Short mmCIF file of C-alpha atoms in Angstrom, two decimals:
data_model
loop_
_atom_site.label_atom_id
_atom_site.label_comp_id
_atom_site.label_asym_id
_atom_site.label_seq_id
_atom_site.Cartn_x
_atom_site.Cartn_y
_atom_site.Cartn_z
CA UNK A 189 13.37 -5.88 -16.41
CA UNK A 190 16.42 -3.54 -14.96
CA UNK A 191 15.52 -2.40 -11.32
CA UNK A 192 18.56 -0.61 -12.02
CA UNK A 193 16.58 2.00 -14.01
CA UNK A 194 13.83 1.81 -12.05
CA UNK A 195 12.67 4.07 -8.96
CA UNK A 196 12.83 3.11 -5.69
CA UNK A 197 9.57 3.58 -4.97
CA UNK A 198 8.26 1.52 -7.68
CA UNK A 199 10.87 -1.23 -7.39
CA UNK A 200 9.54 -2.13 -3.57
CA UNK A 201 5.66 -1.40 -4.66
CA UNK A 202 7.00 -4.77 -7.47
CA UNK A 203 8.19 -6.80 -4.80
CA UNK A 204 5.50 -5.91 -2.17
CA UNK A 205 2.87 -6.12 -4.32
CA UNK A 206 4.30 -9.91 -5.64
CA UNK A 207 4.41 -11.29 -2.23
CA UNK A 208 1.00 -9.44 -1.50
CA UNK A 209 -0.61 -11.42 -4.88
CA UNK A 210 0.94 -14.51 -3.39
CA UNK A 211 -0.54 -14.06 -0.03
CA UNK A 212 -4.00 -12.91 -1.55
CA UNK A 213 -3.87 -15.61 -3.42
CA UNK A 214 -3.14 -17.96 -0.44
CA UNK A 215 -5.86 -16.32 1.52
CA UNK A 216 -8.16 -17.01 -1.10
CA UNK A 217 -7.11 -21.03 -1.42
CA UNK A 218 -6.87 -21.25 2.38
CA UNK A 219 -10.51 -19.42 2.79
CA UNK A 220 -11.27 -21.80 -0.35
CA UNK A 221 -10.65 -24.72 1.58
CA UNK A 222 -11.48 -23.73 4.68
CA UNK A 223 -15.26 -23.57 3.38
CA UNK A 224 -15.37 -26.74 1.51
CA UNK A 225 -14.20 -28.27 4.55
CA UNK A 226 -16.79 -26.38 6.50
CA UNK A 227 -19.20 -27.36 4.46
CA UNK A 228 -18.68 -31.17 4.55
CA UNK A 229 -18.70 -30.59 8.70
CA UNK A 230 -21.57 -29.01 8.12
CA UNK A 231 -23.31 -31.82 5.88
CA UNK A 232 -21.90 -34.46 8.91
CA UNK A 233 -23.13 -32.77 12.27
CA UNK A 234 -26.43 -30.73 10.66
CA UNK A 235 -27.83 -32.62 7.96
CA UNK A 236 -25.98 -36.81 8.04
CA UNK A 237 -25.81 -36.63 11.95
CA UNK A 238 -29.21 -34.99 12.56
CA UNK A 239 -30.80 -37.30 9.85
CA UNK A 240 -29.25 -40.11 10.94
CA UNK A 241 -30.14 -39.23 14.90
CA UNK A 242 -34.04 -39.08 13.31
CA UNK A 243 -34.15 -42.48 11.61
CA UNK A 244 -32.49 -43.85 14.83
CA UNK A 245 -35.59 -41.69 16.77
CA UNK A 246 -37.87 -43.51 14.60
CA UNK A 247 -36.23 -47.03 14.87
CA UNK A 248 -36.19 -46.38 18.79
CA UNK A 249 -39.75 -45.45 18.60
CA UNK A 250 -40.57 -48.79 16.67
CA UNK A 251 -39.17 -50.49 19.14
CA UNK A 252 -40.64 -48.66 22.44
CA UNK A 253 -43.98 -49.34 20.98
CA UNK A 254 -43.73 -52.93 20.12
CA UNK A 255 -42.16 -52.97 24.33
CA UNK A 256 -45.26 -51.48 25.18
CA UNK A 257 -48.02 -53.32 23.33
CA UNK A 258 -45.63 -56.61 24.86
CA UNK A 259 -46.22 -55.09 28.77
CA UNK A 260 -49.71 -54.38 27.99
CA UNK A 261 -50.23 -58.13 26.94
CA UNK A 262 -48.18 -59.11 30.20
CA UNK A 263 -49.73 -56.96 32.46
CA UNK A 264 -52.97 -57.14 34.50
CA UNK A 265 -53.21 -53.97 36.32
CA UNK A 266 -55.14 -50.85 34.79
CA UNK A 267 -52.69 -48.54 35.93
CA UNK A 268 -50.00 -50.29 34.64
CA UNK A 269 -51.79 -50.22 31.32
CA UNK A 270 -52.24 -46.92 31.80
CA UNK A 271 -48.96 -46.21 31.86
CA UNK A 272 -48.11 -48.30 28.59
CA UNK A 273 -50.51 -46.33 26.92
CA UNK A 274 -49.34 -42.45 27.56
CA UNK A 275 -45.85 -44.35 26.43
CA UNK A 276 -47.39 -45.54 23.01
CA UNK A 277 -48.90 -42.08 22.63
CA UNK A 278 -45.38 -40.44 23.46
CA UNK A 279 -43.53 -42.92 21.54
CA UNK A 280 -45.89 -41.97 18.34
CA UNK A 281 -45.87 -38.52 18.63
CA UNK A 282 -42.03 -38.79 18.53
CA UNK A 283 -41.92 -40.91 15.33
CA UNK A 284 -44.09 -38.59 13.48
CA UNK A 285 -42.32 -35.29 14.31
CA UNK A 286 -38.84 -36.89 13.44
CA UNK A 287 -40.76 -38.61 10.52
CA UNK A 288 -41.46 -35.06 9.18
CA UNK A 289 -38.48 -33.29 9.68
CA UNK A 290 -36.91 -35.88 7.98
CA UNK A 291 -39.03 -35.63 5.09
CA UNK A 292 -38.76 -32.11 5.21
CA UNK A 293 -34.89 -32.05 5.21
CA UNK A 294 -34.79 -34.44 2.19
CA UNK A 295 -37.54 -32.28 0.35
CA UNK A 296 -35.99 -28.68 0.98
CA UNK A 297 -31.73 -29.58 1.23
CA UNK A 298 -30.55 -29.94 -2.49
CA UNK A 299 -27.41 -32.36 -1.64
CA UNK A 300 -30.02 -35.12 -0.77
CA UNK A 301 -29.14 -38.43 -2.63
CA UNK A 302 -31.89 -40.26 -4.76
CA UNK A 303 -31.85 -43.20 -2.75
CA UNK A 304 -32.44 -41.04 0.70
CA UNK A 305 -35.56 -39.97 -1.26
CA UNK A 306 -36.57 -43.63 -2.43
CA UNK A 307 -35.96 -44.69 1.58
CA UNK A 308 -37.62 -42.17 2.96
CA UNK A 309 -40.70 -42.83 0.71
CA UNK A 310 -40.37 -46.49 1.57
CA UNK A 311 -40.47 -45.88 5.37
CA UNK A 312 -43.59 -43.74 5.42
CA UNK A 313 -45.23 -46.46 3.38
CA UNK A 314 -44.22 -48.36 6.29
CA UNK A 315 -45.65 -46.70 8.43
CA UNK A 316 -48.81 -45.87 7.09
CA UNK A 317 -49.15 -49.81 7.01
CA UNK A 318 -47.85 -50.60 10.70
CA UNK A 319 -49.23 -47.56 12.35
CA UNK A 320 -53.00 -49.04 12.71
CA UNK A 321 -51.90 -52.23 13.74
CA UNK A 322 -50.57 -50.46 16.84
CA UNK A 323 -53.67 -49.37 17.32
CA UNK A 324 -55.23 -52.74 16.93
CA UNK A 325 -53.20 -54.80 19.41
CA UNK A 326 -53.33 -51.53 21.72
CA UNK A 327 -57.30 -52.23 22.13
CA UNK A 328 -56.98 -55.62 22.16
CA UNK A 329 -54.55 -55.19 25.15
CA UNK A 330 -57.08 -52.70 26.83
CA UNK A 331 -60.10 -55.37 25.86
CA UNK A 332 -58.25 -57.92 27.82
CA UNK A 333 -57.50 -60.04 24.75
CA UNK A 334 -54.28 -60.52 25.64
CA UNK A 335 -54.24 -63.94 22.81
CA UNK A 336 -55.60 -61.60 20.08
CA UNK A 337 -53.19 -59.23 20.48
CA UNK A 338 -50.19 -61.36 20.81
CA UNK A 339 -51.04 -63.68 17.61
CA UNK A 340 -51.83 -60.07 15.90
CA UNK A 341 -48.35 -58.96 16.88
CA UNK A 342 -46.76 -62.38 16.29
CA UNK A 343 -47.98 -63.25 13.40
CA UNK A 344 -49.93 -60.33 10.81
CA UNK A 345 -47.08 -57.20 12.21
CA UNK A 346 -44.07 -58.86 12.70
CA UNK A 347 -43.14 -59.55 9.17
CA UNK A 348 -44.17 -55.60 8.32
CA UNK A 349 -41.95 -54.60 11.25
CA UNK A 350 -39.03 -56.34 10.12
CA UNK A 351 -39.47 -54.87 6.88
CA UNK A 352 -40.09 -51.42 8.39
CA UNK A 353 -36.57 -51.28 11.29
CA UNK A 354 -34.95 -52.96 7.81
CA UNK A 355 -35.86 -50.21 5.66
CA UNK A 356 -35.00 -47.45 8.73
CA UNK A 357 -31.63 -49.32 9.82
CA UNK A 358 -30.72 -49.31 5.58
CA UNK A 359 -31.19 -45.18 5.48
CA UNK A 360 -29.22 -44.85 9.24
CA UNK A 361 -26.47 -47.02 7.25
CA UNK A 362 -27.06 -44.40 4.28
CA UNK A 363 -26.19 -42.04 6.61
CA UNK A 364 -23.22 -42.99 8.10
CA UNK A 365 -21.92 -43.86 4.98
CA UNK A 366 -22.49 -40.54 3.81
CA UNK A 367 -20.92 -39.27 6.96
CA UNK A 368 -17.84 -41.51 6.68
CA UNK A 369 -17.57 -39.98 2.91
CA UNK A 370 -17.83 -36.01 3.89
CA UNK A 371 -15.43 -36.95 6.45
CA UNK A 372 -12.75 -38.55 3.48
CA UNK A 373 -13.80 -35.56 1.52
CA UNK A 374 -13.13 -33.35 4.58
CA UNK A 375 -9.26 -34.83 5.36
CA UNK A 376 -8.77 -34.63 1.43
CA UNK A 377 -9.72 -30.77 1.29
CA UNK A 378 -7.23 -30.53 4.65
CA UNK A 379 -4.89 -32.16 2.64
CA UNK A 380 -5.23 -30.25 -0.35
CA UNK A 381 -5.66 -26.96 1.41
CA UNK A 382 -2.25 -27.89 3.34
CA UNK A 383 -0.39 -29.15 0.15
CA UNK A 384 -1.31 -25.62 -1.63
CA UNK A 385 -0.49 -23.35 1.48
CA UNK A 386 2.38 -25.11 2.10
CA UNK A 387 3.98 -24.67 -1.53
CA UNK A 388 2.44 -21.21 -1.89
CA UNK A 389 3.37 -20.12 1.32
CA UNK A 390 7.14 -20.93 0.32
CA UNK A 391 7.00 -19.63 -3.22
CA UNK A 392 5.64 -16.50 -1.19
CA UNK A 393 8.61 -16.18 1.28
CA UNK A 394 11.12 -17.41 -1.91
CA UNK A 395 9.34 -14.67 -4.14
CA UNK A 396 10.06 -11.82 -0.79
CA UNK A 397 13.69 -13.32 -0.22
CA UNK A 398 14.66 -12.92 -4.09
CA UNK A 399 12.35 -9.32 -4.45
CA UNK A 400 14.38 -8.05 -0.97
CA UNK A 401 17.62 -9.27 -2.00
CA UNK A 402 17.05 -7.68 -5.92
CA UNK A 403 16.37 -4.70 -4.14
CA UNK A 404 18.73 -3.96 -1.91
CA UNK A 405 21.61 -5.09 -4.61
CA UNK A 406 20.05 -2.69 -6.92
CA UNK A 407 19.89 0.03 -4.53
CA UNK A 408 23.27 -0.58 -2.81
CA UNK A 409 24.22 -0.73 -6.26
CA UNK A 410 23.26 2.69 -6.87
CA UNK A 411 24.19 4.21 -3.66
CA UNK A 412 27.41 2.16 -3.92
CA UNK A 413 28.10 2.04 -0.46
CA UNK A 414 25.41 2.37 2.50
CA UNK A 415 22.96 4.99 3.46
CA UNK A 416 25.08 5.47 6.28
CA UNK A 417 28.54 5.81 4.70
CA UNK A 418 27.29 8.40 2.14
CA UNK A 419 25.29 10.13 4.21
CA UNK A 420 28.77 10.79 6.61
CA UNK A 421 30.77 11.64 3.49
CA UNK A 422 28.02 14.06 2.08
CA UNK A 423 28.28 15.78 5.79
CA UNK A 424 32.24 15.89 5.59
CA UNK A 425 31.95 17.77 2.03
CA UNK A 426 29.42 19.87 3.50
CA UNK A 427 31.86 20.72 5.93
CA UNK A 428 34.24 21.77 4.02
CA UNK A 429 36.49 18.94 3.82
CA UNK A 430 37.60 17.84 0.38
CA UNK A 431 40.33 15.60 1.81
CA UNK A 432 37.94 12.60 2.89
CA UNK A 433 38.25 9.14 1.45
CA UNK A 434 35.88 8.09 -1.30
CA UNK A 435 36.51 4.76 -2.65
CA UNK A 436 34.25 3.26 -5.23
CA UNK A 437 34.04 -0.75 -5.55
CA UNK A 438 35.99 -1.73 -8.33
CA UNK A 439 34.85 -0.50 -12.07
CA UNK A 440 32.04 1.68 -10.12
CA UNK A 441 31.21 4.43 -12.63
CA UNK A 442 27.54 5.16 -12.36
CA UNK A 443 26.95 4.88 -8.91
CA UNK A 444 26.19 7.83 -5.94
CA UNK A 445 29.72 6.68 -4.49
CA UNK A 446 31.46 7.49 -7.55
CA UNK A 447 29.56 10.87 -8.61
CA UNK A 448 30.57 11.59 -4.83
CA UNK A 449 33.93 11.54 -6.03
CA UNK A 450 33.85 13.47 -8.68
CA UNK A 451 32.27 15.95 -7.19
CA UNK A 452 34.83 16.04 -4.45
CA UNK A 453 37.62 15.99 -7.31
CA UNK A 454 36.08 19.03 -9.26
CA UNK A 455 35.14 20.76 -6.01
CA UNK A 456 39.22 20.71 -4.98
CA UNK A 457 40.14 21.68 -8.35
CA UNK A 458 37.48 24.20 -8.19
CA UNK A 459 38.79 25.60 -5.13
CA UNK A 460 42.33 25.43 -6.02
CA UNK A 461 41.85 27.20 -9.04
CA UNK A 462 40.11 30.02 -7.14
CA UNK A 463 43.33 30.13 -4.82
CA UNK A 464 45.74 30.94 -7.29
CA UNK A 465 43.00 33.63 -8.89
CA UNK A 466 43.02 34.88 -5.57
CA UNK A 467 46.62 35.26 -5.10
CA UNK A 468 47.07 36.88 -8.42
CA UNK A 469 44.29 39.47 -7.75
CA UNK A 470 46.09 40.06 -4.44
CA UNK A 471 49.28 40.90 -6.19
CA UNK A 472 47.52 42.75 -9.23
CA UNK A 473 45.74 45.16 -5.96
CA UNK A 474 48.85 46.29 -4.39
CA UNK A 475 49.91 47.22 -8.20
CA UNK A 476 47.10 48.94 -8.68
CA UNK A 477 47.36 50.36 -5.21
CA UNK A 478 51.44 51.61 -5.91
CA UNK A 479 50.03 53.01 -9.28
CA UNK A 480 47.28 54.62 -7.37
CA UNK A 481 49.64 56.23 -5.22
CA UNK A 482 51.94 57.03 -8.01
CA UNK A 483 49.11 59.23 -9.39
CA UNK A 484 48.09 61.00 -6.14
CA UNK A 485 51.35 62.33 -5.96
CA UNK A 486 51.18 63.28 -9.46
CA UNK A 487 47.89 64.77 -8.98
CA UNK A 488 49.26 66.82 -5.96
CA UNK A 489 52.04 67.91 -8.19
CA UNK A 490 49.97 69.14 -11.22
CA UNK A 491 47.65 70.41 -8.83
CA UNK A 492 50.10 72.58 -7.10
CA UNK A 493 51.51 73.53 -11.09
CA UNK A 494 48.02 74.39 -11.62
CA UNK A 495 47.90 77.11 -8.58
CA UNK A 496 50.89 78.44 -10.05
CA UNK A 497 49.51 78.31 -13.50
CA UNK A 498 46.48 80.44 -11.93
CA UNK A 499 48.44 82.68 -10.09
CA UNK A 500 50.83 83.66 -13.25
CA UNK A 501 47.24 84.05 -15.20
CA UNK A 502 46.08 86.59 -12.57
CA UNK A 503 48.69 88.51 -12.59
CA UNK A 504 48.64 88.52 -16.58
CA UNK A 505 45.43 89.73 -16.46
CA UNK A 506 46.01 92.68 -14.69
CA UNK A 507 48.65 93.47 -17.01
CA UNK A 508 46.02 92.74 -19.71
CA UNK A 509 43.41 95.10 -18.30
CA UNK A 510 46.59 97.53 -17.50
CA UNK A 511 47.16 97.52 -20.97
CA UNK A 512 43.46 98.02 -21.97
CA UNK A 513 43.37 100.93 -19.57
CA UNK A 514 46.43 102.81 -21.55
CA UNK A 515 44.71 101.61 -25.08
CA UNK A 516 41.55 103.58 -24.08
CA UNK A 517 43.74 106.46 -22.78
CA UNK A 518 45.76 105.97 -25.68
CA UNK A 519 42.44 106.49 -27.98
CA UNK A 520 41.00 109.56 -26.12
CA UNK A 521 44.77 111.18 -26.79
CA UNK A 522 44.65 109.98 -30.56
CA UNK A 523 41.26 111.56 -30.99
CA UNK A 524 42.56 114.95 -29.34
CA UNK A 525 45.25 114.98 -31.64
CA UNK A 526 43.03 113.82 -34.62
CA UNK A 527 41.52 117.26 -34.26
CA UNK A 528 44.19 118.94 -32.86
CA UNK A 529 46.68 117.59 -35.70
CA UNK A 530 44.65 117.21 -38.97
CA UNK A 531 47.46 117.40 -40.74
CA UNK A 532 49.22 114.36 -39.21
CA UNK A 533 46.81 111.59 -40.58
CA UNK A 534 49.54 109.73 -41.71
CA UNK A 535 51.19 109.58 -38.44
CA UNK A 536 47.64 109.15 -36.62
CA UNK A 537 47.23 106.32 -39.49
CA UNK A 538 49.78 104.37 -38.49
CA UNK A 539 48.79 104.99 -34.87
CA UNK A 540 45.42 103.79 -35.26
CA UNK A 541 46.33 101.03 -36.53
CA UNK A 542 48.84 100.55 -33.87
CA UNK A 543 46.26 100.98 -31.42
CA UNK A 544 43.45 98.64 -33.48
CA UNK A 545 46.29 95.96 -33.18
CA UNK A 546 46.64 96.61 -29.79
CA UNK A 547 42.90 96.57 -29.18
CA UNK A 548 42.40 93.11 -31.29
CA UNK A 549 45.72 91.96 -28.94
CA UNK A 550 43.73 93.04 -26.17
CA UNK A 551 40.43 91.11 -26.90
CA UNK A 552 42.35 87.71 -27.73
CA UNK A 553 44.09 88.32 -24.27
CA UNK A 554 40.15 88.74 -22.80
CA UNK A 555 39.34 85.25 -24.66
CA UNK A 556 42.34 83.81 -23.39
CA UNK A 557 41.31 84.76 -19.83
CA UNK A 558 37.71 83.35 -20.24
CA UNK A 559 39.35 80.14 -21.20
CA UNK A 560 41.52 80.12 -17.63
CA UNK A 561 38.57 81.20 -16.15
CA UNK A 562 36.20 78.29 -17.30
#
């Protein structure tokens, strides 16, 4: 690909729009990451931490319970037992509310593990078989069978109670183990996600380094010199002044530098050329301005020959109309002495024909003066 032939505009959308792909792209990885390690966060403080904070609840509960059926064997006083007694009811009530949300977060979140199911089952098993004899050594307590109740606890629950903080202690160790895995699978999505940002982030800044540095080479290229430069030589030729230095790099022949140049070249021969046109038009004008003065003197001359020519012409025509005057005289006497002299018509003849010739002579001369006169 030549950036060379390239526009501007489109050569910096290429390069922008690369380092924008790579930075989309590292958005996308780091938001990518981000989430999964979200997510595992999210599986260790609202679903391990929570479950594991309910099986301890019930475990704790186990164990309050079996504290209080042991006071109300030990102790004599009714108000004492009293007391032991609002604590099993608390202590229950607590079991079976974390016993449900538990059950409720293994039945409803889809990431819970088989064996969290099989546990949880196991437990309320458990429970359904220790639960009454709470209530058995509780009334044996309140009976005053203290015996009973201790050889019932000793004895008949203490093996199911083993089995049952066993089975609760197994699924608080399922959940820490399941924490201390989302938290390996947490610092390997940290390390991935840093791995990928780091190597995309540099291809990123190498892909902007190599897009700004192929685009101000092929611009600089083009301009071949900076903005700056041609912008001050394209202000001096605007000016006027065709003397300025231009100086391409060496075999520059394509570039704004170089037309520069040229234009400054064929601009001075331009100009130069006009200056010598100029000088010979000067010197052709103050020929044509002698000649023209030549010929207004001429003009005044003929002009003045011309008055003369008129004058001469006037005075011809009065001899002319002189002359026509003395032909018509001349006529009227000829046609007295036609009747007067009949005998002479060979003399009259030849004096009418005299006098025709001198009429015809007269009306060439009357042409002749319409001429002059137009």
């Amino acid at each position: 690909m030549n950036l060379t032939h390239m526009k501007v505009a489109n050569r910096l959308a290429i390069g922008f729009g690369l380092v924008a792909c790579l930075l989309a792209l590292l958005i996308f990885l780091g938001l990518s990451r981000m989430a999964q390690i979200k997510e595992r966060m999210d599986e260790i403080t609202m679903v391990n931490t929570v479950q594991s904070k309910l099986a301890a609840a019930m475990d704790s509960s186990i164990a309050e319970r079996s504290l209080a059926l042991r006071n109300m064997i030990l102790l004599k006083d009714a108000d004492e037992l009293q007391i032991e007694v609002k604590r099993l009811a608390v202590q229950e009530k607590k079991y079976a509310d974390a016993e449900q949300k538990l059950s409720a977060m293994f039945a409803s979140l889809a990431g819970t593990a088989p064996e969290e199911k099989e546990l949880i089952e196991k437990i309320r098993q458990s429970s359904i078989v220790g639960t009454p004899y709470f209530a058995r050594a509780q009334a044996l307590a309140v009976d005053k069978k203290p015996d009973e109740a201790y050889q019932l606890l000793r004895f008949e629950f203490r093996p199911i109670q083993k089995k049952w903080w066993d089975l609760l202690r197994e699924l608080n160790a399922l959940e820490e183990t399941q924490n201390t895995q989302a938290m390996q699978d947490a610092e390997k999505a940290y390390a991935s996600a840093r791995v990928l940002m780091l190597v995309f982030g540099s291809l990123a800044l190498l892909v902007s380094a190599i897009a700004a540095v192929a685009i101000t080479r092929s611009v600089v290229g083009q301009l071949g010199c900076e903005p700056d430069e041609a912008a001050e030589i394209a202000a001096q030729i605007a000016a006027g002044n065709l003397t300025c230095t231009i100086e391409p790099k060496h075999n520059d022949c394509s570039s704004l530098l170089f037309a520069m140049r040229s234009m400054r070249d064929s601009l001075a021969a331009i100009v130069s050329q006009v200056h010598v046109s100029t000088e010979t038009m000067a010197t052709a004008s103050g020929q044509i301005a002698a000649g023209n003065l030549d010929l207004s003197s001429r003009t005044e001359q003929q002009a003045s020959s011309l008055e003369e020519t008129a004058s001469s012409m006037e005075e011809l025509t009065s001899t002319v109309r002189q002359n026509a005057d003395h032909a018509s005289q001349a006529n009227g006497l000829a046609q007295s002495a036609s009747e007067v002299a009949g005998q002479g018509g060979a003399v009259v003849s030849q004096v009418v024909q005299t006098m025709a010739s001198i009429n015809a002579s007269s009306n060439k001369i009357v042409d002749i003066i319409a001429v002059i006169d137009g």
